[in-house]
Every structure is written in C-alpha cells, then in structure tokens.
Amino acid sequence: MTTTMFGAGPGARRSMGRIGLWGPPGSGKTTFLAALNIAVLQSADKQIRLFGTDTDSTVFLKESTAMLTRDRTFPDATEAGKQLSWVLSMDQQIQVPTKLFGKKQSANVTVDLNLDLLDEPGRMFSDRPAEAADKDDDDSGLGFDSDDDDPVSQSPDNSAESVMDQLSGCNGLVLLFDPTREWEEGDMFNYFQGTLLEIAQRRMMGRAEAGGRLPHYVAVCVTKFDHPDVYRRARRLGYRSFSPYDPYLFPRVPDEFAEEFFVSLVREADKGNAELVPNALRRFFLPERIQFFVTSAIGFHLNKSSSRFQEADSMNLAPKPGGGHLIRGPIHPINVVEPLIWLGEHLAGGTR
Amino acid sequence: MRAADPIPACPVCALPAGAGDYCECGWVLRGPRRLGPVTDAVRADFDRRLAAATLEFDARAAALVSSVPGRFARWIRGGPPDRAQWATARRQAAVAADEAVDDSTARKEFAALLRGVAPGGQALLIEVVPEGIVVTRAVMGATGAPRYEADQPVRPWPDLVPGLSAHPEERLLQLAGGRGRPETAELRDRLDEALREPAAELAGAAAVLIVCGPAGWTLPEAVAGLCAELFPGARVLRVAGDAAAAGTGSIGRLTAAMPLLHGYGVIVATVDPVTGAVAAATQPLFAPGDAPGARASVTLRRFPGDRERATLAVAVDAAWSAEPQVVAVHTIPQPEPLYQVSAVLDPSGQVRFTEPPGIGEDSRPWTEVRACVPSAVDVRPAAVDLVCAIDLAGSHGQVARRKKLVSDLLGELAREYPESAAPRVSVIGCVDHRYEPGAESKAVVRGAPLGALDHAVRALAELRGDEIRYPEAASLEDLLYEAHRMLARARKAGRVGRLLLVAGRRPHPPALTVSPRPGAPLVQPCPKRYDWRDLTRQLGKAGVGTVAVADTLPMRAAKGGFWAETGADGLYSLPAATAQALGEDLGLLVREEQRPGLPLPALAQRRFDVDLRKESR
Ligand SMILES: Nc1nc2c(ncn2[C@@H]2O[C@H](COP(=O)(O)OP(=O)(O)OP(=O)(O)O)[C@@H](O)[C@H]2O)c(=O)[nH]1
Ligand SMILES: [Mg+2]
Ligand SMILES: [Zn+2]
C-alpha cells in the first residue's frame, strides 16, 4: 500500500491504492476494464481522466477501446494474468486539517488513483482451481462461449498461488459477479469462497485487523445489467430507476438497493448459494467498507430512431457468426467508473 | 270423272261446268252462238283452241311442280310445250306462288308463335305438303324448349282425295292443279275427320300454324284454306319450294330444321371466390335461332389439378334456377388446361360433338352427375394473387431445397393453368437482419412483385441465398409485411390472396421479449418493428389463406405460436411438403375428393392484364 501526500492545499495530488479485480470466469472482468476508458470519456459529472503509466497499459487502453467500439467484439477469455498500471485522476474535495487544533476544512485536490489492476483468468479464483479450469469451456449460460481453448496451458496451482498473493496485497477490491452465469452454473459462491479464504488466510495470519476483519474496501459489482434477463428482473422487482440527469434515460439500480437486488437475482437460481455472498463478505470485511454496484460494461442499445433508451429495443448484443456475441452498437457503460471513484474517494479519505 | 256423270265437265280443268259462260280455269264453256252449221273448219278451230288451253293448263301445273323443262312433259296433255309455252307456264306458276315465304321465314314465324306459348301449353303445326297432311304437336317444356310430338300418322292425299292418280308423278301434277281435277266433294268431311282429334286436344288454346307448301298448288292451297276455317285464328303460311325436292322428305322438315328457341350451353361449374361454393352455369354453345347444321365451339377449362375426364353436359340455356334441362350428357378427356369443344347442331335439336376426339356418351344421367358435384371446394380457380415468401438464409443446400419446393409449385401451376387464368405470383425472399451499426436499416427483402407466372419463375431463379447472420431468427416478419402489402387489398379487387411461407427459423419479435426462464435464447426485435403476429392476423382478416413450410417442425408448432399461426391453412415440414399438397391447401389445385367432374368456364380475365400493368409501373 502506497499512499503519498503531495501537500494539502488546492491542486494537491494524492496518490494511492492498488486495486485488485476479482471475479469468476466470464464474469466480465476484462470487458469491465476495457470499457473503463469509454466510461471515463462519457462521464460528465466529474473531472476524471484515465491514462496508462507504462506502454503495455496504454496499449491496452487504446486497443480495448477499439475492440469494443470499432470491432464490436468482447475480449477473449483471459489466458494469462495482466498487470495494468493506470492512473485515474479526478478532482476531489477532501477534508484536511488546516491548523493543529483547528477544524477540518474541505479542499479541492486532484486525486490520482493508481490503479494497479490485475486482470487474471477467472478460473484462478476457484476453490478447486484445476477443476474449475475444465468447466471454463462453457462459462456463462448466455451462450457467451469463451474462446478459451487451452485452459491448462499454464500450471494453475502455481499461478493461482501468486495471484492470491497479489490480491491480498491490494487496498481495494473490485469483485465482479455475473448473475447470468449464476443461473446457469450456480458456482459463484464456490469461487468466492475459495478466493476469500485464500486472502483471509494470508492477511489474517498472525495479526488482528480492525474488528477482526480484513481492511479492504470492496466494490461489489453485479455485472451485465444490460442483459435482458438481468434488466427485466430489475424492472419487475422494482429496482429500476432513471437518473434525471441522464439525457438518454438509461435505467439504473441505485447503489443503495444494489445489494438487495443482487440477492434477489441470485435467489432465482435453482442451484448454488450465491445469496450467501453478502453475509460472507460482511464476515470477512468491514460492512461499511462494502458497497454494491449494478454495472454494465457495454450498456444498453440506443435505438437510432429515438434519442433515448427504449426497452423494446434495448439489447446491445448481436450473435457472432460461429457462436458467441458481438456488441451491437455503441457502448454506454453503466457504473463502470463509479466503483473506482468510490474506492478512490474512500482510500483517499483514509479511514484505515 | 265418271263417264256417267250427268253434269258436263269443263274439258280443260274437269271441273263440273257451272252455270256461267266461263269455267274457273278460263275455258269458254258457252261461247256466243255461231251462225251456220258446225263445219269441219269450225270443229278444227275448236279442237285447236281446246288443245292449247289444256296444254297451258297442265304446263302451268308442271311448272309449279318443277322448274326443269321437260321434267313432267309426258304428263302434259298436248305437250310438250314449246319454249314460249313453257315460259308462259313458268310465269303463270310464279303468279300462283306469289307472296309465298321461304322455309327459314316459316321457321321464324313458327318460333315466334312458340315463344308465345307458356310452359305446359301446346301449339299445333299443320303442314300441308305433297305427301299429305302432317299434324305436329309442340308441347312447351318447363324451360321454354318445345318437344315435338309428330306421332300422328301422315294423312296421304289418296285418303283425302280418292280419285287421284295412282302414278306419283301424275298425282303431283294433279295436286299442283294439272291434268284435270279429281273429285273433291268429300274432301271437307275427310279433313274434318282427320283433324278432329288434334283439334280436341288443343282444347281451343289456339296456337295453330298452317303451312302450305309448295305455294300455288291448287289442292294443298284449297286444303290449307279449309283447315283455316276449322281453326279460326290460325295463321296460314304459304311456303315456296322446289316441289321436286319437296316431294320427298318434306315431312317434319319444318320442325326438324326448326331454329333453337333458346340457346344451348355447356354446363360448367363455377366457384364462388369467397366461399368456394360450387354452382352450375352454362357456357353458351348454340344461340337462339341457330338452325340445324349450325356449328359452334366453346372454350372450356379443366379444374386445375384434375386431369380426369369431365362431364360435358349440354343444357337449354334458359333462366333455369333449380335443374337445368339437359339435352345431352357426354364425357370428355381433358389433356390440356384449356380446350375447345366444337359441335354441330343436328336436326331436332340434337347436339353432335366433332372436336376434340374422344368425346363419348356418359353412361350416367345428368341427375347422377349432378349428385357427385360437391357443394363447395377449396380451390379458387380464378383471380388468385399468390405470394411465395422464402427464407434465403441458410446453407446452400437448404436454401436450394426451399426454392425447389416453390419452383415445383410454380411448375405445377404452369401446367394446370391457362395463361389467361393463371394466378398472379410474387416471389420474395429475405436475408437476415444484421444488428450492427449502419446495417440495421438495410432492406432484407428482395424479389419481384405480383406478376405473370413466368416472371415469378424467373424471379425465383434470380433469388440468391445468403449465410445465416442471426441464428435465432429470420426476418420473416419483413416477408409478412411485404406479403401483406401486396395481398391486403386483393379481396376488394375481386381477387383471392394466398401466401406461402417457406422458412427455417422463426421471425424476430416486434419488441425484445424476455422469457421468465433466465438463459432462454433472446431474440433481437425487428429493426423495423414489424409484428409477425399482427401481420398474420391482418392477412387472415383480409381473407388471405396462408400455408407455411418449416425446415423442421418443432413439436410445439401443433399447439400454437408462429408456425401454427402462419400455417393456418396448411403446415408442413420441408421434407414432407409436396407441390401438390401445397397447391391444394393454397386453393390453387383442386383436391381429389373435391373434384366436381365438370369443366370450368374459360373466362377472359381482362382485369388481370390491367392490374398487371398497374403493378409493374
Ligand atoms: N451483456 C453483457 N455481457 C458482457 C458484459 N461484459 C462481458 N460480457 C460477456 O461476458 C463474457 C466474458 O467477459 P470477459 O470480460 O471476458 O470476462 P472475464 O471475467 O474477463 O473472463 P475470464 O478472463 O475468462 O476470467 C464476454 O465475452 C461477454 O459475452 C456486459 O457488460 N454486458
Ligand atoms: Mg478476462
Ligand atoms: Zn424484420
């Protein structure tokens, strides 16, 4: 963990945070990251910027943007972990003490969130990594066939080991859950438990953290909100809302209901026990450091003939010749940058 | 002429000499008294004058019997006449036959008389001809066609006038008024007796025509006059004619050669374009007034899909409502979709078919034929607009199989329909919707609008297949939209709309639909928002029959959903579908069990051409 303060006045820069990305295979990790640049560019409410700190990371930004927009394709299943180093820079108001005994004042600072992101193959996160690797062939129930044709090309046990090490060293975690996969596979909790146990084992060894829990800030992202099966449930269950500031009126699930929505979603699966995830999270992390988000990397389709979201024609997926999916049109990420901002704000706020 | 006759007779015409100075024939019976003795010269002069008078008398009759000089010369007393004498005789015969009418006028008069007779009523035709007297009763049928009952025997002249010569030629001359007249004293009584029976049967309902022929003949004219007295109000017609011809076979000649009072028509089956109800109608063959010997032909159609023999029934063309009055029942082979039947009208209203070969008498009576005609059929043999809609996406082989089925159907239609009645056909095909920027609004339907069958065949050949770009759905709703556009107004235009859909996948929904079961396949809505269900229902409401062929039929297709709804009038899997079955379900080919066994009328479809021109603009 590196949190550096460059002074405290307006214009000050703070740099902090390694953020780990976790999620079962096909939960949308790589897509989430790929959409981040576009989400940043489309984001209107904050002054935020995203740039790479090394060539590889900059290339990923450029290429993934082109992939999602020009090629309209999803990333291939991740084969080998990728270390991405980005800076998410945002202007933020923070409370700083001005005098020794004075009241805290708010100040405008530019916060640079160092995103040292780990995009790992999801199969690394299984409680039984080798077995999970075999299951990877049909990862989601959507027919999103993973192009992962060589799942055992590397030694899963060894790299899983190091991935867990890296994750446990992060300050913030982004956990991605794909509800559509849960309906098909029902293995979300298995993956989750396996990973959590690994991290808990590493971090808790010997030392007691606050409240006997892990110190991480955890942004739990329910992915693929745009997927009709997910969206329709949000509507049916009454979680859907619209932001009056969104000119396209894309639907959202407010963050305060995100967890509830997550639970009701995974309850509809006839197998698995994903509804245990929130409780397990609270067992290992501080409840106030957990926030659920309902997200979509590609967002809803915007019908050309109308200037705003139309439910009847909202699916942004198109079948890919030979199987799998293409992205139908321009993407409109939902809640992709927000979890990172949330993490950045809290890491900067420094209640640690 | 008996020698013992106390009354002196006229030496020329043999009539009993009356009280007057002149005989009817013009011979001077009592000339002014001559002075002096009857000298040889006087006697010779008398003989010469008498001879000239008898020659002239007989020659006139001979000229009435035949215009050929010398034909009856040996019967002319003092004959044969020289050229001048024969010319005089011809002139005199012409004067005698003056104001006579010809055969055809006589028939027209008789036809006019018959038209005034109500059904069930009778008319009497009395023909006074060289053979004798013939009485024919015409009984008017319910449909206005008379039936002639000529069963009364001919009364030969010798029965009426006993003194006539036994030699037929001399007798003809006597009838015409030559060779001295036979005794006619009992003629009236005998005539009375001969006509009493028919007169009684007529019961005063006087529609009597007396035809006397050849005109100018002394005895027939006299008899005709007497008849007219017996039947007050009867018309007398004097018919001119060459007696040499008339002398043989003139009996019944008038009725035998009577023109038709009402026309004859071939019985055809008509099909109501909306209900499919079958009705019998006639296709005109002979017109009223057509006389024996008349030739006529009529063009007929076979029911599309029925190549069996049809019943060729001829009926009196009247305003018959219940049962036609059928005059002939034949059967005819139907090797061609359109064929011409030619017939000759034989005497007594008989119809004899001359073309095509192979027409034979039907063993069944009309009532039996009629009983086999179904009251309604599924086939609509005229004015059909057919849209063949094909999913063009798929493997080359699969698309080819779909096209082949449509091609088979069009081939069958080309064989079964004459060009004039062929359905207007449109062949359209669709490729997949592509959900990518810029491609969504692209038209996916291609093909040709409604037009002639051969156009459609060419359009079908030109339809190229494409690969599947959206595996879950085909743009069938766009096909339905185009079909609806072409067919929705067919009924108002008096045409029958039909749709054939040959496809592999289901259509896109009008809006994204999400099944309550998560993970169920999701299908993008049609970019044009066409609604297959709405379009299918509208087609149904517009009376458009739809038949669907699916590459494979899902089990649930029987219960409902897209295939059940679009296949409302017929649903097949591609391997099981045949052109014949499709044609039957589309109402383009007659079902075997619904064959009426009668020809169809070959109506000229003028509207067809007009519409076609409008369509191709
Ligand atoms: N509808 C929808 N589908 C998505 C979204 N993001 C990802 N997907 C689908 O999920 C599949 C997997 O996404 P990835 O980003 O490769 O998931 P991952 O977690 O990186 O998978 P691994 O690398 O195999 O662990 C994609 O191929 C898409 O089909 C999204 O925002 N909406
Ligand atoms: Mg990945
Ligand atoms: Zn469409």
mmCIF file of C-alpha atoms in Angstrom, chain A residues 108-243:
data_model
loop_
_atom_site.group_PDB
_atom_site.id
_atom_site.type_symbol
_atom_site.label_atom_id
_atom_site.label_comp_id
_atom_site.label_asym_id
_atom_site.label_seq_id
_atom_site.Cartn_x
_atom_site.Cartn_y
_atom_site.Cartn_z
ATOM 1 C CA ASN A 108 -10.094 20.712 -3.778
ATOM 2 C CA VAL A 109 -7.424 18.296 -4.670
ATOM 3 C CA THR A 110 -6.650 16.266 -7.663
ATOM 4 C CA VAL A 111 -6.608 12.725 -6.618
ATOM 5 C CA ASP A 112 -4.625 10.309 -8.652
ATOM 6 C CA LEU A 113 -5.820 6.853 -8.091
ATOM 7 C CA ASN A 114 -3.107 4.444 -9.024
ATOM 8 C CA LEU A 115 -4.890 1.557 -10.493
ATOM 9 C CA ASP A 116 -2.531 -1.288 -10.379
ATOM 10 C CA LEU A 117 -5.030 -3.671 -11.724
ATOM 11 C CA LEU A 118 -4.704 -7.339 -12.071
ATOM 12 C CA ASP A 119 -6.733 -8.891 -14.776
ATOM 13 C CA GLU A 120 -6.482 -12.563 -14.148
ATOM 14 C CA PRO A 121 -8.160 -15.528 -15.743
ATOM 15 C CA GLY A 122 -11.249 -16.070 -13.673
ATOM 16 C CA ARG A 123 -10.503 -19.725 -13.252
ATOM 17 C CA MET A 124 -7.680 -18.790 -10.922
ATOM 18 C CA PHE A 125 -10.296 -17.946 -8.352
ATOM 19 C CA SER A 126 -11.919 -21.269 -7.903
ATOM 20 C CA ASP A 127 -11.907 -23.122 -4.635
ATOM 21 C CA ARG A 128 -10.723 -26.026 -6.742
ATOM 22 C CA PRO A 129 -8.717 -24.330 -9.446
ATOM 23 C CA ALA A 130 -7.909 -27.358 -11.587
ATOM 24 C CA GLU A 131 -11.495 -28.499 -11.769
ATOM 25 C CA ALA A 132 -12.734 -25.034 -12.471
ATOM 26 C CA ALA A 133 -10.380 -24.803 -15.381
ATOM 27 C CA ASP A 134 -12.159 -27.707 -17.030
ATOM 28 C CA LYS A 135 -15.519 -26.146 -16.513
ATOM 29 C CA ASP A 136 -14.380 -22.987 -18.166
ATOM 30 C CA ASP A 137 -15.372 -24.169 -21.588
ATOM 31 C CA ASP A 138 -18.950 -23.129 -21.205
ATOM 32 C CA ASP A 139 -18.520 -20.348 -18.792
ATOM 33 C CA SER A 140 -21.766 -18.481 -18.964
ATOM 34 C CA GLY A 141 -25.290 -19.536 -19.586
ATOM 35 C CA LEU A 142 -25.756 -16.991 -22.293
ATOM 36 C CA GLY A 143 -24.026 -18.871 -24.959
ATOM 37 C CA PHE A 144 -21.137 -16.487 -24.460
ATOM 38 C CA ASP A 145 -18.751 -19.119 -25.476
ATOM 39 C CA SER A 146 -15.362 -18.493 -24.143
ATOM 40 C CA ASP A 147 -12.658 -18.743 -26.703
ATOM 41 C CA ASP A 148 -10.570 -20.378 -24.112
ATOM 42 C CA ASP A 149 -9.453 -23.438 -25.985
ATOM 43 C CA ASP A 150 -6.361 -24.206 -23.991
ATOM 44 C CA PRO A 151 -7.351 -23.812 -20.387
ATOM 45 C CA VAL A 152 -4.498 -25.783 -18.874
ATOM 46 C CA SER A 153 -1.631 -24.224 -20.772
ATOM 47 C CA GLN A 154 -0.151 -22.971 -17.576
ATOM 48 C CA SER A 155 0.102 -24.510 -14.188
ATOM 49 C CA PRO A 156 -2.982 -23.228 -12.468
ATOM 50 C CA ASP A 157 -1.937 -24.069 -8.987
ATOM 51 C CA ASN A 158 1.271 -22.159 -9.103
ATOM 52 C CA SER A 159 -0.071 -19.002 -10.701
ATOM 53 C CA ALA A 160 -3.172 -19.134 -8.540
ATOM 54 C CA GLU A 161 -0.910 -19.018 -5.633
ATOM 55 C CA SER A 162 0.787 -15.818 -6.825
ATOM 56 C CA VAL A 163 -2.471 -14.224 -7.897
ATOM 57 C CA MET A 164 -3.794 -14.669 -4.420
ATOM 58 C CA ASP A 165 -0.664 -13.175 -3.029
ATOM 59 C CA GLN A 166 -1.075 -10.135 -5.220
ATOM 60 C CA LEU A 167 -4.773 -9.739 -4.442
ATOM 61 C CA SER A 168 -4.149 -9.890 -0.760
ATOM 62 C CA GLY A 169 -1.721 -7.052 -1.084
ATOM 63 C CA CYS A 170 -4.316 -4.668 -2.566
ATOM 64 C CA ASN A 171 -6.064 -1.867 -0.702
ATOM 65 C CA GLY A 172 -9.246 -2.076 -2.625
ATOM 66 C CA LEU A 173 -11.046 -4.871 -4.311
ATOM 67 C CA VAL A 174 -13.461 -4.868 -7.160
ATOM 68 C CA LEU A 175 -15.495 -8.047 -7.034
ATOM 69 C CA LEU A 176 -17.432 -8.898 -10.119
ATOM 70 C CA PHE A 177 -20.458 -11.167 -10.036
ATOM 71 C CA ASP A 178 -22.251 -12.226 -13.155
ATOM 72 C CA PRO A 179 -25.840 -13.131 -12.256
ATOM 73 C CA THR A 180 -26.489 -14.700 -15.658
ATOM 74 C CA ARG A 181 -23.743 -17.205 -15.013
ATOM 75 C CA GLU A 182 -25.169 -17.980 -11.628
ATOM 76 C CA TRP A 183 -28.471 -19.002 -13.178
ATOM 77 C CA GLU A 184 -26.666 -21.483 -15.368
ATOM 78 C CA GLU A 185 -23.764 -22.680 -13.277
ATOM 79 C CA GLY A 186 -24.524 -21.789 -9.695
ATOM 80 C CA ASP A 187 -20.836 -21.758 -8.878
ATOM 81 C CA MET A 188 -20.395 -18.167 -7.796
ATOM 82 C CA PHE A 189 -20.161 -18.946 -4.107
ATOM 83 C CA ASN A 190 -17.629 -21.693 -4.721
ATOM 84 C CA TYR A 191 -15.337 -19.272 -6.491
ATOM 85 C CA PHE A 192 -15.957 -16.586 -3.976
ATOM 86 C CA GLN A 193 -15.302 -18.747 -1.003
ATOM 87 C CA GLY A 194 -12.128 -20.123 -2.485
ATOM 88 C CA THR A 195 -10.694 -16.692 -3.090
ATOM 89 C CA LEU A 196 -11.842 -15.181 0.170
ATOM 90 C CA LEU A 197 -10.366 -17.989 2.127
ATOM 91 C CA GLU A 198 -7.053 -17.523 0.337
ATOM 92 C CA ILE A 199 -6.938 -13.811 1.049
ATOM 93 C CA ALA A 200 -8.156 -14.189 4.597
ATOM 94 C CA GLN A 201 -5.553 -16.794 5.265
ATOM 95 C CA ARG A 202 -2.767 -14.541 4.018
ATOM 96 C CA ARG A 203 -3.902 -11.330 5.594
ATOM 97 C CA MET A 204 -5.117 -12.546 8.926
ATOM 98 C CA MET A 205 -2.170 -14.696 9.619
ATOM 99 C CA GLY A 206 -0.860 -13.538 12.945
ATOM 100 C CA ARG A 207 -2.354 -10.114 13.055
ATOM 101 C CA ALA A 208 -5.719 -8.858 14.021
ATOM 102 C CA GLU A 209 -7.095 -6.141 11.819
ATOM 103 C CA ALA A 210 -9.891 -3.715 12.653
ATOM 104 C CA GLY A 211 -12.816 -5.609 14.077
ATOM 105 C CA GLY A 212 -11.098 -8.811 13.291
ATOM 106 C CA ARG A 213 -11.908 -8.247 9.675
ATOM 107 C CA LEU A 214 -9.949 -7.561 6.520
ATOM 108 C CA PRO A 215 -9.226 -3.866 5.879
ATOM 109 C CA HIS A 216 -10.074 -3.764 2.172
ATOM 110 C CA TYR A 217 -12.616 -1.522 0.606
ATOM 111 C CA VAL A 218 -14.736 -3.726 -1.521
ATOM 112 C CA ALA A 219 -16.752 -2.590 -4.523
ATOM 113 C CA VAL A 220 -19.070 -5.453 -5.408
ATOM 114 C CA CYS A 221 -20.172 -5.119 -8.997
ATOM 115 C CA VAL A 222 -23.123 -7.025 -10.319
ATOM 116 C CA THR A 223 -22.205 -7.143 -13.991
ATOM 117 C CA LYS A 224 -24.177 -7.344 -17.243
ATOM 118 C CA PHE A 225 -27.063 -5.201 -16.071
ATOM 119 C CA ASP A 226 -27.791 -4.598 -19.727
ATOM 120 C CA HIS A 227 -28.512 -8.279 -20.209
ATOM 121 C CA PRO A 228 -32.280 -8.583 -20.754
ATOM 122 C CA ASP A 229 -32.572 -11.311 -18.152
ATOM 123 C CA VAL A 230 -30.989 -9.005 -15.576
ATOM 124 C CA TYR A 231 -32.646 -5.790 -16.640
ATOM 125 C CA ARG A 232 -36.124 -7.292 -16.763
ATOM 126 C CA ARG A 233 -35.739 -8.542 -13.222
ATOM 127 C CA ALA A 234 -34.682 -5.115 -12.036
ATOM 128 C CA ARG A 235 -37.810 -3.740 -13.563
ATOM 129 C CA ARG A 236 -40.054 -6.498 -12.327
ATOM 130 C CA LEU A 237 -38.696 -6.356 -8.808
ATOM 131 C CA GLY A 238 -38.934 -2.581 -8.714
ATOM 132 C CA TYR A 239 -35.222 -1.767 -8.530
ATOM 133 C CA ARG A 240 -35.064 0.091 -11.777
ATOM 134 C CA SER A 241 -34.782 3.836 -11.726
ATOM 135 C CA PHE A 242 -33.757 6.608 -14.056
ATOM 136 C CA SER A 243 -31.446 9.453 -13.438
#
